[in-house]
mmCIF file of C-alpha atoms in Angstrom:
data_model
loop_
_atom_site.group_PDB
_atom_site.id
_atom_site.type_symbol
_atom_site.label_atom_id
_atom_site.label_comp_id
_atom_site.label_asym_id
_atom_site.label_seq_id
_atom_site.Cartn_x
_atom_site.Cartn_y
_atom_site.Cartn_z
ATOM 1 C CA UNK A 22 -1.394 13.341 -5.196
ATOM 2 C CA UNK A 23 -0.628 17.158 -5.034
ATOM 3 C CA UNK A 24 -4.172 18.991 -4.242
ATOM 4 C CA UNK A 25 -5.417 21.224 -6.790
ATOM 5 C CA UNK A 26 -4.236 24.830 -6.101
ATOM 6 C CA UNK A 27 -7.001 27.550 -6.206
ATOM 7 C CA UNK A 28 -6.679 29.874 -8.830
ATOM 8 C CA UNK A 29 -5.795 33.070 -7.126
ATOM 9 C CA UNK A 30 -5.161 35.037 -10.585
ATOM 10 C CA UNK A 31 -2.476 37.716 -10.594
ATOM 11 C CA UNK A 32 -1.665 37.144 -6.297
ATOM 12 C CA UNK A 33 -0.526 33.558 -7.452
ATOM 13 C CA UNK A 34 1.543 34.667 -10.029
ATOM 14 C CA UNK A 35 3.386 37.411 -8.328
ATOM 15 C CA UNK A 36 3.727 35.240 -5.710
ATOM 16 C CA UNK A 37 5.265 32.819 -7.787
ATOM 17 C CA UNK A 38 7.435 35.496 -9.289
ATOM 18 C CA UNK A 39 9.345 36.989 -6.772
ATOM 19 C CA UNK A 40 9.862 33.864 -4.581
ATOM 20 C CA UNK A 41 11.245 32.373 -8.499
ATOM 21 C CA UNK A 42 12.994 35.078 -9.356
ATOM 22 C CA UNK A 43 12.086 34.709 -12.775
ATOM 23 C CA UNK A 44 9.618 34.753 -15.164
ATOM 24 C CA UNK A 45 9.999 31.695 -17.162
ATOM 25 C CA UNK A 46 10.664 29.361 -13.845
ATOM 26 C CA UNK A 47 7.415 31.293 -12.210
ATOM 27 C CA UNK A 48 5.665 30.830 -15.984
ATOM 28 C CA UNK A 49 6.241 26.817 -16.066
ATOM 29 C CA UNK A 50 5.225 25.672 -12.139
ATOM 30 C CA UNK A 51 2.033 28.023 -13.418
ATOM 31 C CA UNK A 52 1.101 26.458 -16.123
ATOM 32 C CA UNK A 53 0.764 29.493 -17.978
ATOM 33 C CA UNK A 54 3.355 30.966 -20.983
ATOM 34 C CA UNK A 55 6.238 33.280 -20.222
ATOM 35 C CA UNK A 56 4.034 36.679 -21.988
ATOM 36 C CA UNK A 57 1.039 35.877 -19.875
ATOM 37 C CA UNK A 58 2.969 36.207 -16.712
ATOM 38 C CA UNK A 59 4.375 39.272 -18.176
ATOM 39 C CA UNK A 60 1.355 40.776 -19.088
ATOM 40 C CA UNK A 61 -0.128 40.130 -15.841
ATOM 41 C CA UNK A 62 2.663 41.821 -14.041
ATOM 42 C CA UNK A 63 2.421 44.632 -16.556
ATOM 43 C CA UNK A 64 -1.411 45.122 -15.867
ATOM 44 C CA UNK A 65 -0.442 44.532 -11.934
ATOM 45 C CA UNK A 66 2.288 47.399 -12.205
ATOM 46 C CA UNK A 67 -0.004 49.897 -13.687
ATOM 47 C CA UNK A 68 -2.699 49.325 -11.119
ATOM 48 C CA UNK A 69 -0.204 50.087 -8.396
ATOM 49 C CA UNK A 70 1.157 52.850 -10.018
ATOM 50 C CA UNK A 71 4.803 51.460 -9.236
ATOM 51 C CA UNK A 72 7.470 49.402 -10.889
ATOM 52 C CA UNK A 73 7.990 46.074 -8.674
ATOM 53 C CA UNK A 74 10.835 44.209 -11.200
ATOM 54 C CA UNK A 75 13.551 45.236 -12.213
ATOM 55 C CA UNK A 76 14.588 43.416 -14.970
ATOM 56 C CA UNK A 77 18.278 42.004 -15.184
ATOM 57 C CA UNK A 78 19.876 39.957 -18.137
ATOM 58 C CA UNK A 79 18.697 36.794 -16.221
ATOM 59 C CA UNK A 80 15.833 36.733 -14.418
ATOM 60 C CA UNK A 81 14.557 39.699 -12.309
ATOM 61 C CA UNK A 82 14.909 41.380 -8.880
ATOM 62 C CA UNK A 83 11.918 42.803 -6.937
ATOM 63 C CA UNK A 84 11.927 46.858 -6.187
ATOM 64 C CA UNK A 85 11.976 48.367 -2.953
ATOM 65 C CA UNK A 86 7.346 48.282 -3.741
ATOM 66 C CA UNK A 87 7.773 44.654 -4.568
ATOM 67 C CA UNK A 88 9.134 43.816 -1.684
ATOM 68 C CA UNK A 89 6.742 45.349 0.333
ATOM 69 C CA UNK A 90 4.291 43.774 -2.151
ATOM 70 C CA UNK A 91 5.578 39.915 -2.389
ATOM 71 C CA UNK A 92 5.497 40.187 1.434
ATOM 72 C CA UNK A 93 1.653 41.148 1.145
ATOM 73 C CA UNK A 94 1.006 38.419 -1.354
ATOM 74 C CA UNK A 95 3.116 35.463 -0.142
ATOM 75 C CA UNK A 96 1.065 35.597 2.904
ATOM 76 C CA UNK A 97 -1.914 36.270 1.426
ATOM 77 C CA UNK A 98 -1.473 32.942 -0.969
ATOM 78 C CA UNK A 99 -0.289 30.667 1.746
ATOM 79 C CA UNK A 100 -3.034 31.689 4.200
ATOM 80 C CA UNK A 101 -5.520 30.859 1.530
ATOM 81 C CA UNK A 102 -4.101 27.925 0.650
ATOM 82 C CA UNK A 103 -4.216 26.636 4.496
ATOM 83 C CA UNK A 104 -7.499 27.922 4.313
ATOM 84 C CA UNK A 105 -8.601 25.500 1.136
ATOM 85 C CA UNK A 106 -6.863 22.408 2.600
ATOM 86 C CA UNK A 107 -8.669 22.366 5.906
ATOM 87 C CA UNK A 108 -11.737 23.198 4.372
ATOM 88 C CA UNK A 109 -11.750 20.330 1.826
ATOM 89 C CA UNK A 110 -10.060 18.081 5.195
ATOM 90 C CA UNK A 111 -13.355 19.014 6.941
ATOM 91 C CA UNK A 112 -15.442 17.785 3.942
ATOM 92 C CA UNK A 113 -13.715 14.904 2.637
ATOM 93 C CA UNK A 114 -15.285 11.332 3.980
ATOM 94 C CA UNK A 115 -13.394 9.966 6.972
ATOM 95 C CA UNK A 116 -10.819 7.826 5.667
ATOM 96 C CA UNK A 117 -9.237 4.473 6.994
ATOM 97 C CA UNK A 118 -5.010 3.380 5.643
ATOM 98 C CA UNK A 119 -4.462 -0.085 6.296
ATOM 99 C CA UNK A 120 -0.810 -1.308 5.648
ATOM 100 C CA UNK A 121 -0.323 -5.042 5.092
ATOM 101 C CA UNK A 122 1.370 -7.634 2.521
ATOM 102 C CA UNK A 123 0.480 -8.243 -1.380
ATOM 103 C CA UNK A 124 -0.554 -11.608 -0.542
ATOM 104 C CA UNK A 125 -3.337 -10.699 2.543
ATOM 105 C CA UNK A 126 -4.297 -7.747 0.660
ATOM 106 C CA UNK A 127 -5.197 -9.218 -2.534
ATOM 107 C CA UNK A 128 -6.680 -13.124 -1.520
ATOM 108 C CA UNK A 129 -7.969 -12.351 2.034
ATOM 109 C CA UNK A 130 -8.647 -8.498 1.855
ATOM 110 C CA UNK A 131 -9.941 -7.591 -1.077
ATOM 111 C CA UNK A 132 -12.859 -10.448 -1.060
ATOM 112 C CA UNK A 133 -14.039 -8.986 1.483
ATOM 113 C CA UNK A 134 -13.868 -5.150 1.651
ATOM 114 C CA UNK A 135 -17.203 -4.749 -0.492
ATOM 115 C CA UNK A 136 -18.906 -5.670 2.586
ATOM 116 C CA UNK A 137 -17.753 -3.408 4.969
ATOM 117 C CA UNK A 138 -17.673 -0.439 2.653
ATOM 118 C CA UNK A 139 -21.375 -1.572 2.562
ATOM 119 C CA UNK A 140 -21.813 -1.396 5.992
ATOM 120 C CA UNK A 141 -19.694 1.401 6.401
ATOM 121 C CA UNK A 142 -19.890 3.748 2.572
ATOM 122 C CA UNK A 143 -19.297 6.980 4.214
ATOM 123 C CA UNK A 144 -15.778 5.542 5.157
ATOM 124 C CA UNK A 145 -12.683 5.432 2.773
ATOM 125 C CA UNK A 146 -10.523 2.393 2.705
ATOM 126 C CA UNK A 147 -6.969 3.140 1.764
ATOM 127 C CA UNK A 148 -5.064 0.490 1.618
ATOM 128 C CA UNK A 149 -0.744 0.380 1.290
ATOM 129 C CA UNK A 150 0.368 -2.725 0.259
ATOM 130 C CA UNK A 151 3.405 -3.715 0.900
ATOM 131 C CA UNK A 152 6.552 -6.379 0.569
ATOM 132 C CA UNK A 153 8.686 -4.836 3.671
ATOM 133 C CA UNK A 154 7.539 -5.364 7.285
ATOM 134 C CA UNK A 155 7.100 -1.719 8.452
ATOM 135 C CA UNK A 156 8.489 -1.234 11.966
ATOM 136 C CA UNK A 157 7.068 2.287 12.451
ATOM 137 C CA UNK A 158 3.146 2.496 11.493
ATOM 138 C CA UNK A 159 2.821 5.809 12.675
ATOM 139 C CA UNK A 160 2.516 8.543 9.430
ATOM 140 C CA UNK A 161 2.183 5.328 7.208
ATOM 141 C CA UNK A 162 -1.443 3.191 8.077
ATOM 142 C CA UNK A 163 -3.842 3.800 10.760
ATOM 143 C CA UNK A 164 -4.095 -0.340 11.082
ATOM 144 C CA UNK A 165 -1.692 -2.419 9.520
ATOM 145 C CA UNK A 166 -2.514 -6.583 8.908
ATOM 146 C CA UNK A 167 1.196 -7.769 9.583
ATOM 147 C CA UNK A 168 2.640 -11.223 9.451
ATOM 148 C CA UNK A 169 5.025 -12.794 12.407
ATOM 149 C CA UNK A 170 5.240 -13.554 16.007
ATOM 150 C CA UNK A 171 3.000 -13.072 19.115
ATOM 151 C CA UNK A 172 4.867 -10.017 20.733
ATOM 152 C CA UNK A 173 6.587 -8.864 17.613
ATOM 153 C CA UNK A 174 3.688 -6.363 17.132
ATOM 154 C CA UNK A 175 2.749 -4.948 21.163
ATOM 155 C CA UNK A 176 0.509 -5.736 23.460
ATOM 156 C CA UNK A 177 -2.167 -4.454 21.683
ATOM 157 C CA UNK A 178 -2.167 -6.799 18.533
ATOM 158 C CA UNK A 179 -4.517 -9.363 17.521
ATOM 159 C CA UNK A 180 -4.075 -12.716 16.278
ATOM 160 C CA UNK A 181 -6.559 -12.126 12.606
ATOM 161 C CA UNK A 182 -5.179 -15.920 11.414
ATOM 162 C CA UNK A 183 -2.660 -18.341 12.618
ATOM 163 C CA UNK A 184 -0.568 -20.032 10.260
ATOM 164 C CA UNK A 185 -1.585 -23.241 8.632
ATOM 165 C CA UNK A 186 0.483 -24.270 6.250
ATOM 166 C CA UNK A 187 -0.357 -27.286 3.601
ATOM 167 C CA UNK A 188 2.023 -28.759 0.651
ATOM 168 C CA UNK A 189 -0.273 -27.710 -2.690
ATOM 169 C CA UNK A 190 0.378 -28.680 -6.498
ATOM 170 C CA UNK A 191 -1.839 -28.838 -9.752
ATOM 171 C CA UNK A 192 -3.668 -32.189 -10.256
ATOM 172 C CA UNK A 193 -1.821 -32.656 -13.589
ATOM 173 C CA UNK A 194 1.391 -32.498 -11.501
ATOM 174 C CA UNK A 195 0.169 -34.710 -9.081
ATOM 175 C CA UNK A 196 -0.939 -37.257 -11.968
ATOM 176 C CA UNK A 197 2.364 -36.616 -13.489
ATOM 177 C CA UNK A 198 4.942 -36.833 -10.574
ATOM 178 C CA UNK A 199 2.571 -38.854 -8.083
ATOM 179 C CA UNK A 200 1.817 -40.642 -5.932
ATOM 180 C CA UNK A 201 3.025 -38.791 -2.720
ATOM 181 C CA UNK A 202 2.168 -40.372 0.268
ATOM 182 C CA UNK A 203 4.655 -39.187 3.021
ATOM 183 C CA UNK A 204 7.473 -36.308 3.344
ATOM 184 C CA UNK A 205 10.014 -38.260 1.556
ATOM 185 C CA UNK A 206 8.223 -38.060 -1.556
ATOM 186 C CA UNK A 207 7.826 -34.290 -1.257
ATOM 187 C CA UNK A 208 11.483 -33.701 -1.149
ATOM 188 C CA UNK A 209 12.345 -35.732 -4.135
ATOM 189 C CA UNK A 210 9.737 -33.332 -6.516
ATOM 190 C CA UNK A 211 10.478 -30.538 -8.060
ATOM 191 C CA UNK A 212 9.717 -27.625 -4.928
ATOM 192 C CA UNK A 213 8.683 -24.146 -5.658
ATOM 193 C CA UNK A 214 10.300 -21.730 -3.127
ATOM 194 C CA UNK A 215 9.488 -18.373 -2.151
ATOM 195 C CA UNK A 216 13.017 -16.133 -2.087
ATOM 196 C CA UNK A 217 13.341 -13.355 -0.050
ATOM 197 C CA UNK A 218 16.154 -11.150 0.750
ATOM 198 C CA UNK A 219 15.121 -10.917 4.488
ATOM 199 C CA UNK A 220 15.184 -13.540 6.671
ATOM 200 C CA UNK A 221 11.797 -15.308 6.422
ATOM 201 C CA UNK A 222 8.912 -15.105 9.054
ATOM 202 C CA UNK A 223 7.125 -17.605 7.645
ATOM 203 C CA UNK A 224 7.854 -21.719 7.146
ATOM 204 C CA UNK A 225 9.822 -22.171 4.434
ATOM 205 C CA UNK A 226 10.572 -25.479 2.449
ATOM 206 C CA UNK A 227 13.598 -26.361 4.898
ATOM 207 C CA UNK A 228 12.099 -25.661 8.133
ATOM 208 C CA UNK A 229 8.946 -27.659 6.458
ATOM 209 C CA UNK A 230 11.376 -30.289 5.702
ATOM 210 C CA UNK A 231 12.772 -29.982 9.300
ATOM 211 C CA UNK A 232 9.627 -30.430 10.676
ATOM 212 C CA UNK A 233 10.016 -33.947 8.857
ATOM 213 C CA UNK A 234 13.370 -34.707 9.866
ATOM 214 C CA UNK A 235 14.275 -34.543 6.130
ATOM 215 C CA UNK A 236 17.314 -32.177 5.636
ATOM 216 C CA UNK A 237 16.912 -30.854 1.695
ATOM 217 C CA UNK A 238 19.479 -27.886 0.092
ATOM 218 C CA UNK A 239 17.490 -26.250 -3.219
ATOM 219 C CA UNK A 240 17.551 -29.072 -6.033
ATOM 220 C CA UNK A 241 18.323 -28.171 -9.935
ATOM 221 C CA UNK A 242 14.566 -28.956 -10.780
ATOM 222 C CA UNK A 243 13.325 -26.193 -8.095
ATOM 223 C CA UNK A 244 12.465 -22.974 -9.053
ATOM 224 C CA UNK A 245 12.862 -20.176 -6.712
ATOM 225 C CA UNK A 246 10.610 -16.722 -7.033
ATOM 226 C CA UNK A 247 10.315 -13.199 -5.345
ATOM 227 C CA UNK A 248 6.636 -13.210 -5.137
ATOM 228 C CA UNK A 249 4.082 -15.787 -4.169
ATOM 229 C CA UNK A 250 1.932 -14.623 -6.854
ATOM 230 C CA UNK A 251 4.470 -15.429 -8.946
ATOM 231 C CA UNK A 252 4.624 -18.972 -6.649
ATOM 232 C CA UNK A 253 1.162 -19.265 -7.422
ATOM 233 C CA UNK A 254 1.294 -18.994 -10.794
ATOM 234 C CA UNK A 255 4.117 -21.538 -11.613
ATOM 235 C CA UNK A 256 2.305 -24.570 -9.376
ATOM 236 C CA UNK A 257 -1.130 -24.087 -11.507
ATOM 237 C CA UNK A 258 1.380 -24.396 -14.626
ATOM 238 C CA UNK A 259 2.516 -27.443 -13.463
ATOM 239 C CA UNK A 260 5.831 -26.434 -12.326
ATOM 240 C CA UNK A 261 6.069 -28.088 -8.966
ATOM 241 C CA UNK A 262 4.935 -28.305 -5.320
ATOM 242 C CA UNK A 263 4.443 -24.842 -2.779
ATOM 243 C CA UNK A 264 3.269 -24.327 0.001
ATOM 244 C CA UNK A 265 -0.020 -22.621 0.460
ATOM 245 C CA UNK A 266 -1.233 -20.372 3.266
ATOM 246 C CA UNK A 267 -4.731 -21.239 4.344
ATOM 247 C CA UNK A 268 -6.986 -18.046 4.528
ATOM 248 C CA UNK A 269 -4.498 -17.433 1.249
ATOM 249 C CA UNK A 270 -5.287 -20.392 -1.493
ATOM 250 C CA UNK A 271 -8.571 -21.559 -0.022
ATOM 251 C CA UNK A 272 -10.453 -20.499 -3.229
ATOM 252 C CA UNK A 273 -7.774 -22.318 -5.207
ATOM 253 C CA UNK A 274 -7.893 -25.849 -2.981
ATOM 254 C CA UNK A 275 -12.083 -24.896 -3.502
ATOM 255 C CA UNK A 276 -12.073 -25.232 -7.166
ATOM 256 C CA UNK A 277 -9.742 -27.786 -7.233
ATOM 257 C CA UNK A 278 -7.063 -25.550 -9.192
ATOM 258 C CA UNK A 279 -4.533 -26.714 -6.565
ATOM 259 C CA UNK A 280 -4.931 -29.720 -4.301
ATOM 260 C CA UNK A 281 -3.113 -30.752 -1.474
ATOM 261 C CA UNK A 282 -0.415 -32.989 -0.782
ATOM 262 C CA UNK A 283 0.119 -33.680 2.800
ATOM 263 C CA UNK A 284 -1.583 -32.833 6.204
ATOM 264 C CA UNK A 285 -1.045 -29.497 7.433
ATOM 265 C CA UNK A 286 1.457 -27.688 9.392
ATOM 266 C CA UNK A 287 0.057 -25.274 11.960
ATOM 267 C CA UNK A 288 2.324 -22.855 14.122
ATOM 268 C CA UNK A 289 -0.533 -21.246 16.567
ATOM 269 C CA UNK A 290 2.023 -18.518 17.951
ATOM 270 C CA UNK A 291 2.907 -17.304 13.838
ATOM 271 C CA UNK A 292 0.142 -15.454 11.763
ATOM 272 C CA UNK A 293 -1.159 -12.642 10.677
ATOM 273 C CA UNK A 294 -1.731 -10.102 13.281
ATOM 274 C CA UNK A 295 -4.160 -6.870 13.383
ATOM 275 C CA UNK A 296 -2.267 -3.861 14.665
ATOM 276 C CA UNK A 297 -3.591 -0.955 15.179
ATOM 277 C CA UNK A 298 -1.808 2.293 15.602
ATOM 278 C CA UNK A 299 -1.928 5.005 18.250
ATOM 279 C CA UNK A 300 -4.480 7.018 15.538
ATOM 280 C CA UNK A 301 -7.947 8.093 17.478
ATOM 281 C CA UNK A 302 -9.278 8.008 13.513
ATOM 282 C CA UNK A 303 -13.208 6.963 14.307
ATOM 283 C CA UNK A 304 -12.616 4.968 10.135
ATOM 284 C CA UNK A 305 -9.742 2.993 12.135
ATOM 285 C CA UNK A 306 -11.671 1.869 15.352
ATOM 286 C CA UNK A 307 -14.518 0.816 12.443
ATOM 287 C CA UNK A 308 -12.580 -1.608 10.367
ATOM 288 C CA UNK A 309 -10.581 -2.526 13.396
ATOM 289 C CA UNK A 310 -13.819 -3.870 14.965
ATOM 290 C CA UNK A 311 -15.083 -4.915 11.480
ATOM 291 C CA UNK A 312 -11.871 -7.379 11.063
ATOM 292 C CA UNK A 313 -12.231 -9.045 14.173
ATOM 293 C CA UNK A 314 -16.025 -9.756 13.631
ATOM 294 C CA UNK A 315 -16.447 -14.223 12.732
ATOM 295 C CA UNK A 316 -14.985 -14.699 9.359
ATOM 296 C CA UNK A 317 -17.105 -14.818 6.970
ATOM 297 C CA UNK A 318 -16.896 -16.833 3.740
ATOM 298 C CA UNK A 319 -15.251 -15.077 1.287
ATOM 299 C CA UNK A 320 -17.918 -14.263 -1.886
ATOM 300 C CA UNK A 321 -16.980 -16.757 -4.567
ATOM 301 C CA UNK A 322 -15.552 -15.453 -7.947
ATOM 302 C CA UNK A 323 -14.982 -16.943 -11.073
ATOM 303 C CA UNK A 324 -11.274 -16.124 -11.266
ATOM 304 C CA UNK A 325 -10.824 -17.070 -7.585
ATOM 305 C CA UNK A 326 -9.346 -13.206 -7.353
ATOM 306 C CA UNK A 327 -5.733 -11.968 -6.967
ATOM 307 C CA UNK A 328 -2.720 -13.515 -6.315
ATOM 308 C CA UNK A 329 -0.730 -13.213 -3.362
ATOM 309 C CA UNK A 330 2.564 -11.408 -3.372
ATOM 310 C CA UNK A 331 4.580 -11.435 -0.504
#
């Protein structure tokens, strides 16, 4: 969000004049009507003693005194303004951006947050969520909470949560479709895949499959999203089978909204990694330290919070 400018009266609005060259134009990023501005440089002129516009049939051209005048007051307004915005960047509460994915920001984030703003409530978490894997940090988070490899991420990345990965449907599905007792049975439902237009970091229903020596191209009955909220969403409606992230649908296979289907799949090298930038922000080295404390049981809610939206 643009920061509020200071109002600097008449200097702001021959500023805004001359570098406009025109009243209207200077009149509308002001805020202000076209006669006020007029008025102003009317009252402005007759202090001086000097004409500074010259008035043409569109717009206006400073005089020889408003050039020597703009110059005055252009410098005058940006120096003031550079003046403002460190002074309000020396006030402000140290602030923390953390970059990661819809689905880690909203089901293993946000859960817990409260409790290190808490510990920490002179620090301001920012956080950028995100569905693209950002390959320069630097500008955009202090810390990002990234999914992928070891070594896609530097030397300096730590593992926050490997991937474990468990088959998950509604109990009315289950009841419905049921029983499933081994891979075979899996492939035969009705599967709920997550689509992506980049090539997925994470196990997907054929490398699952794979896994299982079962070889499986999309059937008619599956349903393919863009989110895994929306994922989510369909296999508490009944809709067929996902697979479910644990750290991501715990509160879900807690309640007993979901349940799952087979044992699960872990890939120790693949997870979620904390990376932290080359930022010396104090707020960063906090919540870096702060994320890597023991997990802690996420505080129970009667929702079971946000979805997840990779």
């Amino acid at each position: 969000m643009t920061e509020r400018k200071l109002d600097l009266g008449w200097l702001r609005t021959f500023e805004a004049v001359g570098r406009l060259g025109n009243l209207t134009r200077a009149a509308g990023e002001l805020g202000l009507s076209q006669p006020s501005v007029s008025y102003q440089i009317r009252r402005l002129e007759e202090e001086i003693g000097a004409p500074l516009l010259r008035r043409l049939h569109r717009g206006i051209e400073l005089t020889e005194e408003g050039r020597i005048f703009h110059e005055a007051a252009a410098a005058g307004v940006s120096r003031v303004d550079e003046a403002a915005r460190r002074i309000r960047q020396q006030v402000r509460k140290p602030a923390v951006r953390l970059y990661t994915d819809y689905g880690f920001a909203s089901l293993w984030l946000m859960p817990r947050v409260p409790e290190f703003r808490r510990l920490n409530p002179d620090i301001e978490v920012h956080i950028v969520a995100s569905q693209a894997l950002e390959s320069d940090l630097e500008g955009v988070a202090d810390i990002a909470v990234m999914f992928g490899e070891a070594g896609d991420f530097g030397a300096d990345a730590r593992l926050l949560m490997p991937e474990r990965v468990v088959p998950i449907c509604a109990p009315g599905f289950l009841q419905r479709f049921g029983p499933v007792r081994e891979a075979a049975d899996i492939a035969a439902a009705p599967l709920l895949h997550l689509d992506t237009e980049a090539k997925p970091r994470w196990v997907t229903w054929p490398s699952w499959l794979a896994e299982h020596g079962i070889a499986r191209d999309p059937g008619q009955a599956d349903l393919g999203l863009n989110t895994y909220e929306l994922v989510i969403q369909a296999a508490i409606a009944e809709q067929g089978i996902a697979l479910g992230w644990i750290g991501l649908v715990d509160a879900f296979l807690e309640r007993g909204t979901l349940v799952p289907v087979a044992a699960e799949l872990e890939r120790p090298r693949w997870g979620y990694w904390l990376v932290p930038t080359t930022s010396r922000n104090p707020a960063m080295r906090a919540l870096h330290d702060w994320l890597l404390l023991p997990d802690r049981n996420a505080p129970e809610t009667e929702t079971g919070g946000g979805m997840p939206g990779r």
